[in-house]
Amino acid sequence: MNVNRRSFFGVAVASPFAAKEAAKKVIEQAASLQAMQASGVSYYNDSLYTGISTSSVNGPMRSLWEAIRDMGVPDWKREDLREDSRRSRTLDPDLAAMRSFSLSAKMRMQWQRNYNLLIDRALRQTQMERVKRAFFESNPDISEY
């Protein structure tokens, strides 16, 4: 078999050792994610994904998103959100129907839409978390779960 730069990855994928190694990695990742979820720890590191705000209603510290709302999105968080927005590989129907745009242009538009949606949801979530905490503090006989 002639292995050149074009067929290298095809050979690597077809290799039984590569398949075994890839399956092992997937199983390890699934097990670690399942263990993290069982312990209550989220795979992501802030309240945008966990749904649990680290700040209380009357606490002296404010959450990351409250600071971002006041100061603007820092470069490191902007890049993190851009990466998260690119995880989706589907197009909204209105973007998919645009026949005059290339697929890469549609994907860039979708990723920008996802990025804006992530920021809007995160900013809205901190407000909703405050309202929810205030409700449960004023009604101690009601449990969230």
N, CA, C and O atoms as a GROMACS GRO file, in nm:
protein
  580
    1MET      N    1   0.084  -0.117   0.000
    1MET     CA    2   0.000   0.000   0.000
    1MET      C    3   0.089   0.124   0.000
    1MET      O    4   0.183   0.133   0.078
    2ASN      N    5   0.059   0.215  -0.087
    2ASN     CA    6   0.134   0.339  -0.099
    2ASN      C    7   0.069   0.445  -0.011
    2ASN      O    8  -0.045   0.484  -0.034
    3VAL      N    9   0.142   0.492   0.089
    3VAL     CA   10   0.090   0.593   0.180
    3VAL      C   11   0.159   0.725   0.148
    3VAL      O   12   0.279   0.740   0.166
    4ASN      N   13   0.080   0.820   0.099
    4ASN     CA   14   0.132   0.953   0.074
    4ASN      C   15   0.055   1.052   0.160
    4ASN      O   16  -0.025   1.013   0.245
    5ARG      N   17   0.078   1.179   0.139
    5ARG     CA   18   0.015   1.279   0.225
    5ARG      C   19  -0.136   1.284   0.208
    5ARG      O   20  -0.206   1.324   0.300
    6ARG      N   21  -0.188   1.243   0.093
    6ARG     CA   22  -0.333   1.245   0.072
    6ARG      C   23  -0.403   1.125   0.135
    6ARG      O   24  -0.517   1.136   0.179
    7SER      N   25  -0.337   1.013   0.140
    7SER     CA   26  -0.402   0.893   0.192
    7SER      C   27  -0.362   0.861   0.336
    7SER      O   28  -0.404   0.758   0.389
    8PHE      N   29  -0.284   0.947   0.399
    8PHE     CA   30  -0.236   0.919   0.534
    8PHE      C   31  -0.350   0.904   0.633
    8PHE      O   32  -0.355   0.807   0.708
    9PHE      N   33  -0.443   1.001   0.635
    9PHE     CA   34  -0.551   0.996   0.731
    9PHE      C   35  -0.647   0.881   0.702
    9PHE      O   36  -0.706   0.826   0.795
   10GLY      N   37  -0.663   0.845   0.578
   10GLY     CA   38  -0.747   0.730   0.545
   10GLY      C   39  -0.688   0.603   0.602
   10GLY      O   40  -0.762   0.517   0.650
   11VAL      N   41  -0.558   0.589   0.597
   11VAL     CA   42  -0.492   0.472   0.654
   11VAL      C   43  -0.502   0.475   0.805
   11VAL      O   44  -0.525   0.372   0.868
   12ALA      N   45  -0.485   0.591   0.864
   12ALA     CA   46  -0.492   0.603   1.010
   12ALA      C   47  -0.631   0.569   1.061
   12ALA      O   48  -0.644   0.506   1.166
   13VAL      N   49  -0.734   0.609   0.989
   13VAL     CA   50  -0.870   0.580   1.031
   13VAL      C   51  -0.901   0.432   1.014
   13VAL      O   52  -0.969   0.372   1.097
   14ALA      N   53  -0.850   0.373   0.908
   14ALA     CA   54  -0.878   0.232   0.880
   14ALA      C   55  -0.799   0.139   0.971
   14ALA      O   56  -0.833   0.021   0.981
   15SER      N   57  -0.698   0.187   1.036
   15SER     CA   58  -0.616   0.104   1.122
   15SER      C   59  -0.696   0.055   1.242
   15SER      O   60  -0.764   0.135   1.306
   16PRO      N   61  -0.689  -0.074   1.274
   16PRO     CA   62  -0.763  -0.125   1.390
   16PRO      C   63  -0.711  -0.065   1.521
   16PRO      O   64  -0.787  -0.048   1.616
   17PHE      N   65  -0.581  -0.035   1.526
   17PHE     CA   66  -0.527   0.027   1.646
   17PHE      C   67  -0.585   0.167   1.667
   17PHE      O   68  -0.616   0.206   1.779
   18ALA      N   69  -0.599   0.242   1.558
   18ALA     CA   70  -0.655   0.376   1.568
   18ALA      C   71  -0.801   0.370   1.608
   18ALA      O   72  -0.847   0.451   1.689
   19ALA      N   73  -0.875   0.274   1.555
   19ALA     CA   74  -1.016   0.260   1.590
   19ALA      C   75  -1.031   0.222   1.738
   19ALA      O   76  -1.118   0.275   1.807
   20LYS      N   77  -0.946   0.133   1.785
   20LYS     CA   78  -0.950   0.092   1.925
   20LYS      C   79  -0.917   0.210   2.016
   20LYS      O   80  -0.982   0.230   2.119
   21GLU      N   81  -0.816   0.286   1.979
   21GLU     CA   82  -0.776   0.402   2.058
   21GLU      C   83  -0.886   0.509   2.060
   21GLU      O   84  -0.914   0.568   2.164
   22ALA      N   85  -0.948   0.533   1.945
   22ALA     CA   86  -1.056   0.632   1.938
   22ALA      C   87  -1.175   0.588   2.023
   22ALA      O   88  -1.235   0.670   2.093
   23ALA      N   89  -1.210   0.460   2.018
   23ALA     CA   90  -1.321   0.410   2.099
   23ALA      C   91  -1.289   0.421   2.247
   23ALA      O   92  -1.376   0.454   2.328
   24LYS      N   93  -1.165   0.395   2.284
   24LYS     CA   94  -1.124   0.405   2.424
   24LYS      C   95  -1.136   0.548   2.474
   24LYS      O   96  -1.182   0.572   2.586
   25LYS      N   97  -1.095   0.645   2.391
   25LYS     CA   98  -1.105   0.786   2.430
   25LYS      C   99  -1.250   0.829   2.447
   25LYS      O  100  -1.283   0.901   2.541
   26VAL      N  101  -1.337   0.785   2.357
   26VAL     CA  102  -1.479   0.821   2.366
   26VAL      C  103  -1.539   0.764   2.492
   26VAL      O  104  -1.616   0.833   2.561
   27ILE      N  105  -1.507   0.641   2.525
   27ILE     CA  106  -1.560   0.578   2.647
   27ILE      C  107  -1.510   0.651   2.771
   27ILE      O  108  -1.588   0.674   2.864
   28GLU      N  109  -1.383   0.688   2.774
   28GLU     CA  110  -1.328   0.761   2.888
   28GLU      C  111  -1.394   0.897   2.904
   28GLU      O  112  -1.424   0.938   3.016
   29GLN      N  113  -1.415   0.968   2.793
   29GLN     CA  114  -1.480   1.099   2.801
   29GLN      C  115  -1.623   1.087   2.849
   29GLN      O  116  -1.669   1.167   2.931
   30ALA      N  117  -1.695   0.986   2.799
   30ALA     CA  118  -1.833   0.967   2.842
   30ALA      C  119  -1.840   0.932   2.990
   30ALA      O  120  -1.928   0.981   3.061
   31ALA      N  121  -1.748   0.848   3.036
   31ALA     CA  122  -1.747   0.809   3.177
   31ALA      C  123  -1.715   0.928   3.267
   31ALA      O  124  -1.778   0.946   3.371
   32SER      N  125  -1.618   1.009   3.227
   32SER     CA  126  -1.583   1.124   3.310
   32SER      C  127  -1.695   1.228   3.311
   32SER      O  128  -1.721   1.290   3.414
   33LEU      N  129  -1.761   1.248   3.197
   33LEU     CA  130  -1.873   1.342   3.192
   33LEU      C  131  -1.988   1.292   3.277
   33LEU      O  132  -2.052   1.371   3.348
   34GLN      N  133  -2.016   1.163   3.272
   34GLN     CA  134  -2.124   1.106   3.351
   34GLN      C  135  -2.093   1.118   3.501
   34GLN      O  136  -2.181   1.148   3.581
   35ALA      N  137  -1.967   1.094   3.538
   35ALA     CA  138  -1.929   1.107   3.679
   35ALA      C  139  -1.941   1.252   3.725
   35ALA      O  140  -1.982   1.278   3.838
   36MET      N  141  -1.904   1.346   3.638
   36MET     CA  142  -1.914   1.488   3.674
   36MET      C  143  -2.060   1.528   3.691
   36MET      O  144  -2.094   1.601   3.784
   37GLN      N  145  -2.146   1.480   3.602
   37GLN     CA  146  -2.287   1.514   3.613
   37GLN      C  147  -2.349   1.452   3.737
   37GLN      O  148  -2.434   1.514   3.801
   38ALA      N  149  -2.308   1.331   3.771
   38ALA     CA  150  -2.361   1.264   3.890
   38ALA      C  151  -2.320   1.336   4.017
   38ALA      O  152  -2.394   1.338   4.115
   39SER      N  153  -2.201   1.395   4.016
   39SER     CA  154  -2.154   1.465   4.134
   39SER      C  155  -2.205   1.608   4.141
   39SER      O  156  -2.179   1.678   4.239
   40GLY      N  157  -2.277   1.653   4.039
   40GLY     CA  158  -2.332   1.787   4.039
   40GLY      C  159  -2.240   1.890   3.978
   40GLY      O  160  -2.273   2.009   3.978
   41VAL      N  161  -2.126   1.849   3.926
   41VAL     CA  162  -2.032   1.940   3.865
   41VAL      C  163  -2.060   1.945   3.716
   41VAL      O  164  -2.079   1.841   3.653
   42SER      N  165  -2.064   2.063   3.661
   42SER     CA  166  -2.091   2.077   3.519
   42SER      C  167  -1.963   2.070   3.438
   42SER      O  168  -1.855   2.102   3.489
   43TYR      N  169  -1.975   2.029   3.315
   43TYR     CA  170  -1.860   2.025   3.224
   43TYR      C  171  -1.812   2.165   3.193
   43TYR      O  172  -1.693   2.186   3.169
   44TYR      N  173  -1.902   2.260   3.193
   44TYR     CA  174  -1.866   2.399   3.166
   44TYR      C  175  -1.848   2.472   3.297
   44TYR      O  176  -1.894   2.425   3.401
   45ASN      N  177  -1.782   2.586   3.293
   45ASN     CA  178  -1.734   2.644   3.417
   45ASN      C  179  -1.806   2.768   3.465
   45ASN      O  180  -1.763   2.827   3.564
   46ASP      N  181  -1.913   2.810   3.402
   46ASP     CA  182  -1.980   2.927   3.456
   46ASP      C  183  -2.131   2.908   3.451
   46ASP      O  184  -2.180   2.809   3.398
   47SER      N  185  -2.203   3.005   3.507
   47SER     CA  186  -2.347   2.989   3.524
   47SER      C  187  -2.423   2.993   3.393
   47SER      O  188  -2.542   2.963   3.390
   48LEU      N  189  -2.356   3.028   3.285
   48LEU     CA  190  -2.422   3.027   3.155
   48LEU      C  191  -2.470   2.887   3.121
   48LEU      O  192  -2.577   2.871   3.062
   49TYR      N  193  -2.393   2.786   3.156
   49TYR     CA  194  -2.426   2.649   3.121
   49TYR      C  195  -2.482   2.569   3.237
   49TYR      O  196  -2.560   2.476   3.216
   50THR      N  197  -2.445   2.603   3.358
   50THR     CA  198  -2.487   2.523   3.472
   50THR      C  199  -2.629   2.555   3.515
   50THR      O  200  -2.698   2.468   3.569
   51GLY      N  201  -2.674   2.676   3.491
   51GLY     CA  202  -2.805   2.714   3.538
   51GLY      C  203  -2.806   2.752   3.684
   51GLY      O  204  -2.911   2.786   3.738
   52ILE      N  205  -2.692   2.746   3.750
   52ILE     CA  206  -2.682   2.778   3.892
   52ILE      C  207  -2.588   2.897   3.906
   52ILE      O  208  -2.470   2.890   3.872
   53SER      N  209  -2.640   3.005   3.956
   53SER     CA  210  -2.558   3.123   3.974
   53SER      C  211  -2.480   3.111   4.103
   53SER      O  212  -2.531   3.062   4.204
   54THR      N  213  -2.356   3.155   4.100
   54THR     CA  214  -2.274   3.148   4.220
   54THR      C  215  -2.298   3.267   4.312
   54THR      O  216  -2.252   3.266   4.426
   55SER      N  217  -2.367   3.366   4.265
   55SER     CA  218  -2.391   3.483   4.351
   55SER      C  219  -2.530   3.475   4.412
   55SER      O  220  -2.623   3.426   4.349
   56SER      N  221  -2.542   3.522   4.533
   56SER     CA  222  -2.672   3.527   4.596
   56SER      C  223  -2.735   3.664   4.569
   56SER      O  224  -2.671   3.753   4.515
   57VAL      N  225  -2.860   3.678   4.608
   57VAL     CA  226  -2.931   3.803   4.582
   57VAL      C  227  -2.867   3.919   4.657
   57VAL      O  228  -2.852   4.028   4.603
   58ASN      N  229  -2.830   3.894   4.781
   58ASN     CA  230  -2.773   4.001   4.864
   58ASN      C  231  -2.623   3.984   4.886
   58ASN      O  232  -2.567   4.051   4.972
   59GLY      N  233  -2.558   3.898   4.811
   59GLY     CA  234  -2.416   3.870   4.833
   59GLY      C  235  -2.326   3.985   4.793
   59GLY      O  236  -2.363   4.066   4.708
   60PRO      N  237  -2.209   3.993   4.854
   60PRO     CA  238  -2.117   4.102   4.824
   60PRO      C  239  -2.048   4.084   4.689
   60PRO      O  240  -2.006   4.182   4.627
   61MET      N  241  -2.036   3.960   4.642
   61MET     CA  242  -1.970   3.935   4.514
   61MET      C  243  -2.074   3.932   4.404
   61MET      O  244  -2.190   3.897   4.426
   62ARG      N  245  -2.031   3.969   4.284
   62ARG     CA  246  -2.122   3.962   4.171
   62ARG      C  247  -2.072   3.856   4.074
   62ARG      O  248  -1.954   3.821   4.074
   63SER      N  249  -2.162   3.806   3.993
   63SER     CA  250  -2.125   3.699   3.901
   63SER      C  251  -2.047   3.755   3.783
   63SER      O  252  -2.039   3.876   3.762
   64LEU      N  253  -1.990   3.665   3.708
   64LEU     CA  254  -1.913   3.702   3.590
   64LEU      C  255  -1.999   3.781   3.493
   64LEU      O  256  -1.953   3.881   3.436
   65TRP      N  257  -2.123   3.739   3.473
   65TRP     CA  258  -2.208   3.805   3.374
   65TRP      C  259  -2.255   3.942   3.419
   65TRP      O  260  -2.282   4.029   3.335
   66GLU      N  261  -2.266   3.963   3.550
   66GLU     CA  262  -2.297   4.098   3.598
   66GLU      C  263  -2.181   4.192   3.569
   66GLU      O  264  -2.201   4.307   3.530
   67ALA      N  265  -2.059   4.142   3.589
   67ALA     CA  266  -1.940   4.224   3.558
   67ALA      C  267  -1.930   4.248   3.408
   67ALA      O  268  -1.895   4.358   3.366
   68ILE      N  269  -1.960   4.148   3.329
   68ILE     CA  270  -1.954   4.164   3.183
   68ILE      C  271  -2.058   4.266   3.136
   68ILE      O  272  -2.031   4.345   3.046
   69ARG      N  273  -2.175   4.262   3.197
   69ARG     CA  274  -2.278   4.359   3.159
   69ARG      C  275  -2.232   4.502   3.186
   69ARG      O  276  -2.262   4.593   3.109
   70ASP      N  277  -2.159   4.521   3.296
   70ASP     CA  278  -2.113   4.655   3.331
   70ASP      C  279  -1.987   4.698   3.255
   70ASP      O  280  -1.976   4.813   3.215
   71MET      N  281  -1.892   4.604   3.236
   71MET     CA  282  -1.763   4.641   3.180
   71MET      C  283  -1.745   4.601   3.034
   71MET      O  284  -1.654   4.651   2.967
   72GLY      N  285  -1.828   4.513   2.983
   72GLY     CA  286  -1.810   4.463   2.847
   72GLY      C  287  -1.747   4.324   2.849
   72GLY      O  288  -1.694   4.280   2.951
   73VAL      N  289  -1.753   4.256   2.737
   73VAL     CA  290  -1.702   4.119   2.728
   73VAL      C  291  -1.551   4.123   2.710
   73VAL      O  292  -1.502   4.183   2.614
   74PRO      N  293  -1.476   4.060   2.801
   74PRO     CA  294  -1.330   4.054   2.784
   74PRO      C  295  -1.292   3.964   2.666
   74PRO      O  296  -1.371   3.880   2.624
   75ASP      N  297  -1.173   3.982   2.616
   75ASP     CA  298  -1.128   3.907   2.498
   75ASP      C  299  -1.129   3.756   2.521
   75ASP      O  300  -1.170   3.681   2.432
   76TRP      N  301  -1.085   3.710   2.638
   76TRP     CA  302  -1.079   3.567   2.664
   76TRP      C  303  -1.218   3.505   2.666
   76TRP      O  304  -1.237   3.393   2.620
   77LYS      N  305  -1.317   3.578   2.719
   77LYS     CA  306  -1.454   3.525   2.723
   77LYS      C  307  -1.518   3.533   2.586
   77LYS      O  308  -1.595   3.445   2.548
   78ARG      N  309  -1.486   3.637   2.510
   78ARG     CA  310  -1.537   3.650   2.374
   78ARG      C  311  -1.491   3.531   2.289
   78ARG      O  312  -1.570   3.472   2.214
   79GLU      N  313  -1.364   3.496   2.301
   79GLU     CA  314  -1.311   3.382   2.225
   79GLU      C  315  -1.375   3.251   2.271
   79GLU      O  316  -1.404   3.164   2.188
   80ASP      N  317  -1.397   3.236   2.401
   80ASP     CA  318  -1.463   3.117   2.453
   80ASP      C  319  -1.605   3.104   2.400
   80ASP      O  320  -1.648   2.995   2.362
   81LEU      N  321  -1.678   3.215   2.396
   81LEU     CA  322  -1.814   3.213   2.344
   81LEU      C  323  -1.816   3.188   2.193
   81LEU      O  324  -1.907   3.121   2.143
   82ARG      N  325  -1.718   3.240   2.121
   82ARG     CA  326  -1.710   3.214   1.977
   82ARG      C  327  -1.692   3.064   1.951
   82ARG      O  328  -1.755   3.008   1.861
   83GLU      N  329  -1.606   3.000   2.031
   83GLU     CA  330  -1.587   2.856   2.015
   83GLU      C  331  -1.716   2.781   2.047
   83GLU      O  332  -1.750   2.685   1.977
   84ASP      N  333  -1.787   2.822   2.151
   84ASP     CA  334  -1.913   2.757   2.185
   84ASP      C  335  -2.018   2.776   2.076
   84ASP      O  336  -2.098   2.686   2.049
   85SER      N  337  -2.018   2.893   2.014
   85SER     CA  338  -2.118   2.919   1.910
   85SER      C  339  -2.094   2.835   1.786
   85SER      O  340  -2.186   2.812   1.709
   86ARG      N  341  -1.972   2.789   1.766
   86ARG     CA  342  -1.939   2.707   1.649
   86ARG      C  343  -1.966   2.559   1.670
   86ARG      O  344  -1.946   2.480   1.578
   87ARG      N  345  -2.010   2.520   1.788
   87ARG     CA  346  -2.038   2.378   1.813
   87ARG      C  347  -2.160   2.329   1.736
   87ARG      O  348  -2.168   2.211   1.701
   88SER      N  349  -2.253   2.415   1.711
   88SER     CA  350  -2.374   2.376   1.638
   88SER      C  351  -2.342   2.363   1.490
   88SER      O  352  -2.282   2.452   1.430
   89ARG      N  353  -2.381   2.252   1.431
   89ARG     CA  354  -2.356   2.228   1.289
   89ARG      C  355  -2.485   2.233   1.208
   89ARG      O  356  -2.489   2.183   1.095
   90THR      N  357  -2.588   2.293   1.264
   90THR     CA  358  -2.714   2.305   1.191
   90THR      C  359  -2.740   2.451   1.158
   90THR      O  360  -2.690   2.541   1.224
   91LEU      N  361  -2.819   2.471   1.055
   91LEU     CA  362  -2.857   2.605   1.012
   91LEU      C  363  -3.003   2.631   1.045
   91LEU      O  364  -3.086   2.540   1.037
   92ASP      N  365  -3.033   2.752   1.082
   92ASP     CA  366  -3.172   2.792   1.097
   92ASP      C  367  -3.237   2.788   0.959
   92ASP      O  368  -3.170   2.813   0.859
   93PRO      N  369  -3.367   2.758   0.954
   93PRO     CA  370  -3.433   2.746   0.823
   93PRO      C  371  -3.424   2.872   0.737
   93PRO      O  372  -3.411   2.862   0.615
   94ASP      N  373  -3.431   2.989   0.799
   94ASP     CA  374  -3.425   3.111   0.718
   94ASP      C  375  -3.286   3.130   0.656
   94ASP      O  376  -3.276   3.184   0.546
   95LEU      N  377  -3.182   3.086   0.724
   95LEU     CA  378  -3.048   3.095   0.666
   95LEU      C  379  -3.027   2.986   0.560
   95LEU      O  380  -2.964   3.010   0.457
   96ALA      N  381  -3.079   2.867   0.585
   96ALA     CA  382  -3.063   2.758   0.490
   96ALA      C  383  -3.133   2.787   0.359
   96ALA      O  384  -3.091   2.737   0.254
   97ALA      N  385  -3.239   2.866   0.362
   97ALA     CA  386  -3.315   2.896   0.240
   97ALA      C  387  -3.250   3.002   0.152
   97ALA      O  388  -3.295   3.024   0.040
   98MET      N  389  -3.146   3.067   0.199
   98MET     CA  390  -3.078   3.170   0.120
   98MET      C  391  -2.995   3.104   0.011
   98MET      O  392  -2.889   3.048   0.038
   99ARG      N  393  -3.041   3.109  -0.109
   99ARG     CA  394  -2.975   3.039  -0.219
   99ARG      C  395  -2.856   3.114  -0.276
   99ARG      O  396  -2.769   3.054  -0.339
  100SER      N  397  -2.850   3.244  -0.253
  100SER     CA  398  -2.741   3.322  -0.311
  100SER      C  399  -2.614   3.322  -0.226
  100SER      O  400  -2.511   3.375  -0.268
  101PHE      N  401  -2.620   3.263  -0.106
  101PHE     CA  402  -2.504   3.258  -0.017
  101PHE      C  403  -2.441   3.120  -0.021
  101PHE      O  404  -2.510   3.019  -0.037
  102SER      N  405  -2.310   3.116  -0.006
  102SER     CA  406  -2.241   2.988   0.002
  102SER      C  407  -2.265   2.926   0.140
  102SER      O  408  -2.310   2.994   0.232
  103LEU      N  409  -2.234   2.798   0.151
  103LEU     CA  410  -2.252   2.729   0.278
  103LEU      C  411  -2.164   2.789   0.386
  103LEU      O  412  -2.207   2.803   0.501
  104SER      N  413  -2.042   2.825   0.351
  104SER     CA  414  -1.953   2.884   0.453
  104SER      C  415  -2.005   3.020   0.500
  104SER      O  416  -1.991   3.054   0.617
  105ALA      N  417  -2.062   3.098   0.411
  105ALA     CA  418  -2.120   3.227   0.451
  105ALA      C  419  -2.240   3.205   0.542
  105ALA      O  420  -2.259   3.277   0.641
  106LYS      N  421  -2.323   3.106   0.509
  106LYS     CA  422  -2.438   3.074   0.594
  106LYS      C  423  -2.393   3.028   0.732
  106LYS      O  424  -2.452   3.066   0.833
  107MET      N  425  -2.288   2.947   0.736
  107MET     CA  426  -2.238   2.899   0.865
  107MET      C  427  -2.182   3.014   0.949
  107MET      O  428  -2.205   3.018   1.070
  108ARG      N  429  -2.112   3.107   0.886
  108ARG     CA  430  -2.061   3.223   0.961
  108ARG      C  431  -2.176   3.306   1.016
  108ARG      O  432  -2.168   3.355   1.129
  109MET      N  433  -2.283   3.323   0.938
  109MET     CA  434  -2.400   3.397   0.986
  109MET      C  435  -2.466   3.323   1.102
  109MET      O  436  -2.509   3.385   1.199
  110GLN      N  437  -2.474   3.190   1.092
  110GLN     CA  438  -2.533   3.111   1.199
  110GLN      C  439  -2.448   3.119   1.326
  110GLN      O  440  -2.502   3.131   1.436
  111TRP      N  441  -2.317   3.113   1.310
  111TRP     CA  442  -2.230   3.122   1.427
  111TRP      C  443  -2.240   3.257   1.494
  111TRP      O  444  -2.237   3.265   1.617
  112GLN      N  445  -2.253   3.364   1.416
  112GLN     CA  446  -2.271   3.497   1.475
  112GLN      C  447  -2.404   3.506   1.548
  112GLN      O  448  -2.413   3.566   1.656
  113ARG      N  449  -2.507   3.446   1.490
  113ARG     CA  450  -2.639   3.443   1.555
  113ARG      C  451  -2.630   3.365   1.686
  113ARG      O  452  -2.686   3.408   1.787
  114ASN      N  453  -2.561   3.251   1.685
  114ASN     CA  454  -2.545   3.172   1.806
  114ASN      C  455  -2.468   3.248   1.913
  114ASN      O  456  -2.502   3.242   2.032
  115TYR      N  457  -2.365   3.321   1.872
  115TYR     CA  458  -2.284   3.400   1.965
  115TYR      C  459  -2.372   3.507   2.033
  115TYR      O  460  -2.368   3.523   2.155
  116ASN      N  461  -2.449   3.579   1.954
  116ASN     CA  462  -2.538   3.681   2.010
  116ASN      C  463  -2.641   3.619   2.103
  116ASN      O  464  -2.674   3.677   2.207
  117LEU      N  465  -2.691   3.502   2.067
  117LEU     CA  466  -2.789   3.433   2.151
  117LEU      C  467  -2.728   3.389   2.284
  117LEU      O  468  -2.793   3.398   2.388
  118LEU      N  469  -2.604   3.342   2.281
  118LEU     CA  470  -2.537   3.303   2.405
  118LEU      C  471  -2.523   3.421   2.500
  118LEU      O  472  -2.548   3.408   2.620
  119ILE      N  473  -2.483   3.535   2.448
  119ILE     CA  474  -2.467   3.654   2.533
  119ILE      C  475  -2.601   3.700   2.587
  119ILE      O  476  -2.612   3.731   2.706
  120ASP      N  477  -2.704   3.705   2.502
  120ASP     CA  478  -2.837   3.748   2.548
  120ASP      C  479  -2.891   3.656   2.657
  120ASP      O  480  -2.943   3.702   2.759
  121ARG      N  481  -2.878   3.526   2.636
  121ARG     CA  482  -2.926   3.430   2.737
  121ARG      C  483  -2.851   3.443   2.868
  121ARG      O  484  -2.911   3.435   2.975
  122ALA      N  485  -2.721   3.462   2.860
  122ALA     CA  486  -2.641   3.473   2.982
  122ALA      C  487  -2.678   3.597   3.061
  122ALA      O  488  -2.690   3.591   3.184
  123LEU      N  489  -2.697   3.708   2.994
  123LEU     CA  490  -2.735   3.831   3.063
  123LEU      C  491  -2.876   3.820   3.122
  123LEU      O  492  -2.902   3.868   3.232
  124ARG      N  493  -2.965   3.756   3.049
  124ARG     CA  494  -3.101   3.735   3.099
  124ARG      C  495  -3.103   3.636   3.214
  124ARG      O  496  -3.185   3.648   3.305
  125GLN      N  497  -3.013   3.538   3.211
  125GLN     CA  498  -3.012   3.436   3.314
  125GLN      C  499  -2.978   3.492   3.451
  125GLN      O  500  -3.037   3.450   3.550
  126THR      N  501  -2.887   3.585   3.458
  126THR     CA  502  -2.852   3.642   3.589
  126THR      C  503  -2.972   3.715   3.649
  126THR      O  504  -2.994   3.709   3.770
  127GLN      N  505  -3.048   3.784   3.566
  127GLN     CA  506  -3.168   3.852   3.616
  127GLN      C  507  -3.272   3.751   3.663
  127GLN      O  508  -3.334   3.769   3.768
  128MET      N  509  -3.292   3.645   3.585
  128MET     CA  510  -3.389   3.543   3.622
  128MET      C  511  -3.345   3.468   3.748
  128MET      O  512  -3.428   3.430   3.831
  129GLU      N  513  -3.216   3.448   3.763
  129GLU     CA  514  -3.164   3.380   3.882
  129GLU      C  515  -3.192   3.463   4.007
  129GLU      O  516  -3.227   3.408   4.111
  130ARG      N  517  -3.177   3.595   3.998
  130ARG     CA  518  -3.209   3.682   4.112
  130ARG      C  519  -3.357   3.674   4.148
  130ARG      O  520  -3.392   3.664   4.266
  131VAL      N  521  -3.442   3.678   4.047
  131VAL     CA  522  -3.586   3.671   4.071
  131VAL      C  523  -3.622   3.537   4.134
  131VAL      O  524  -3.702   3.530   4.228
  132LYS      N  525  -3.561   3.430   4.083
  132LYS     CA  526  -3.590   3.296   4.135
  132LYS      C  527  -3.543   3.284   4.280
  132LYS      O  528  -3.616   3.232   4.364
  133ARG      N  529  -3.422   3.330   4.310
  133ARG     CA  530  -3.371   3.323   4.448
  133ARG      C  531  -3.458   3.404   4.543
  133ARG      O  532  -3.486   3.360   4.654
  134ALA      N  533  -3.500   3.522   4.499
  134ALA     CA  534  -3.586   3.605   4.584
  134ALA      C  535  -3.720   3.535   4.610
  134ALA      O  536  -3.773   3.543   4.720
  135PHE      N  537  -3.773   3.467   4.510
  135PHE     CA  538  -3.899   3.395   4.527
  135PHE      C  539  -3.884   3.284   4.629
  135PHE      O  540  -3.969   3.270   4.717
  136PHE      N  541  -3.778   3.205   4.620
  136PHE     CA  542  -3.761   3.094   4.712
  136PHE      C  543  -3.724   3.142   4.852
  136PHE      O  544  -3.756   3.074   4.950
  137GLU      N  545  -3.659   3.256   4.864
  137GLU     CA  546  -3.631   3.310   4.998
  137GLU      C  547  -3.758   3.363   5.063
  137GLU      O  548  -3.775   3.351   5.185
  138SER      N  549  -3.848   3.420   4.984
  138SER     CA  550  -3.973   3.472   5.040
  138SER      C  551  -4.076   3.361   5.061
  138SER      O  552  -4.174   3.381   5.134
  139ASN      N  553  -4.057   3.246   4.999
  139ASN     CA  554  -4.146   3.131   5.016
  139ASN      C  555  -4.065   3.009   5.055
  139ASN      O  556  -4.038   2.923   4.971
  140PRO      N  557  -4.026   3.000   5.181
  140PRO     CA  558  -3.940   2.889   5.223
  140PRO      C  559  -4.009   2.752   5.222
  140PRO      O  560  -3.942   2.649   5.225
  141ASP      N  561  -4.142   2.751   5.218
  141ASP     CA  562  -4.213   2.624   5.218
  141ASP      C  563  -4.217   2.558   5.078
  141ASP      O  564  -4.264   2.445   5.066
  142ILE      N  565  -4.170   2.627   4.976
  142ILE     CA  566  -4.167   2.575   4.839
  142ILE      C  567  -4.024   2.533   4.804
  142ILE      O  568  -3.928   2.607   4.826
  143SER      N  569  -4.014   2.413   4.750
  143SER     CA  570  -3.883   2.361   4.712
  143SER      C  571  -3.868   2.372   4.560
  143SER      O  572  -3.964   2.356   4.485
  144GLU      N  573  -3.747   2.398   4.517
  144GLU     CA  574  -3.722   2.409   4.373
  144GLU      C  575  -3.734   2.274   4.304
  144GLU      O  576  -3.773   2.267   4.188
  145TYR      N  577  -3.698   2.167   4.376
  145TYR     CA  578  -3.700   2.035   4.313
  145TYR      C  579  -3.803   1.945   4.373
  145TYR      O  580  -3.817   1.830   4.331
   0.00000   0.00000   0.00000
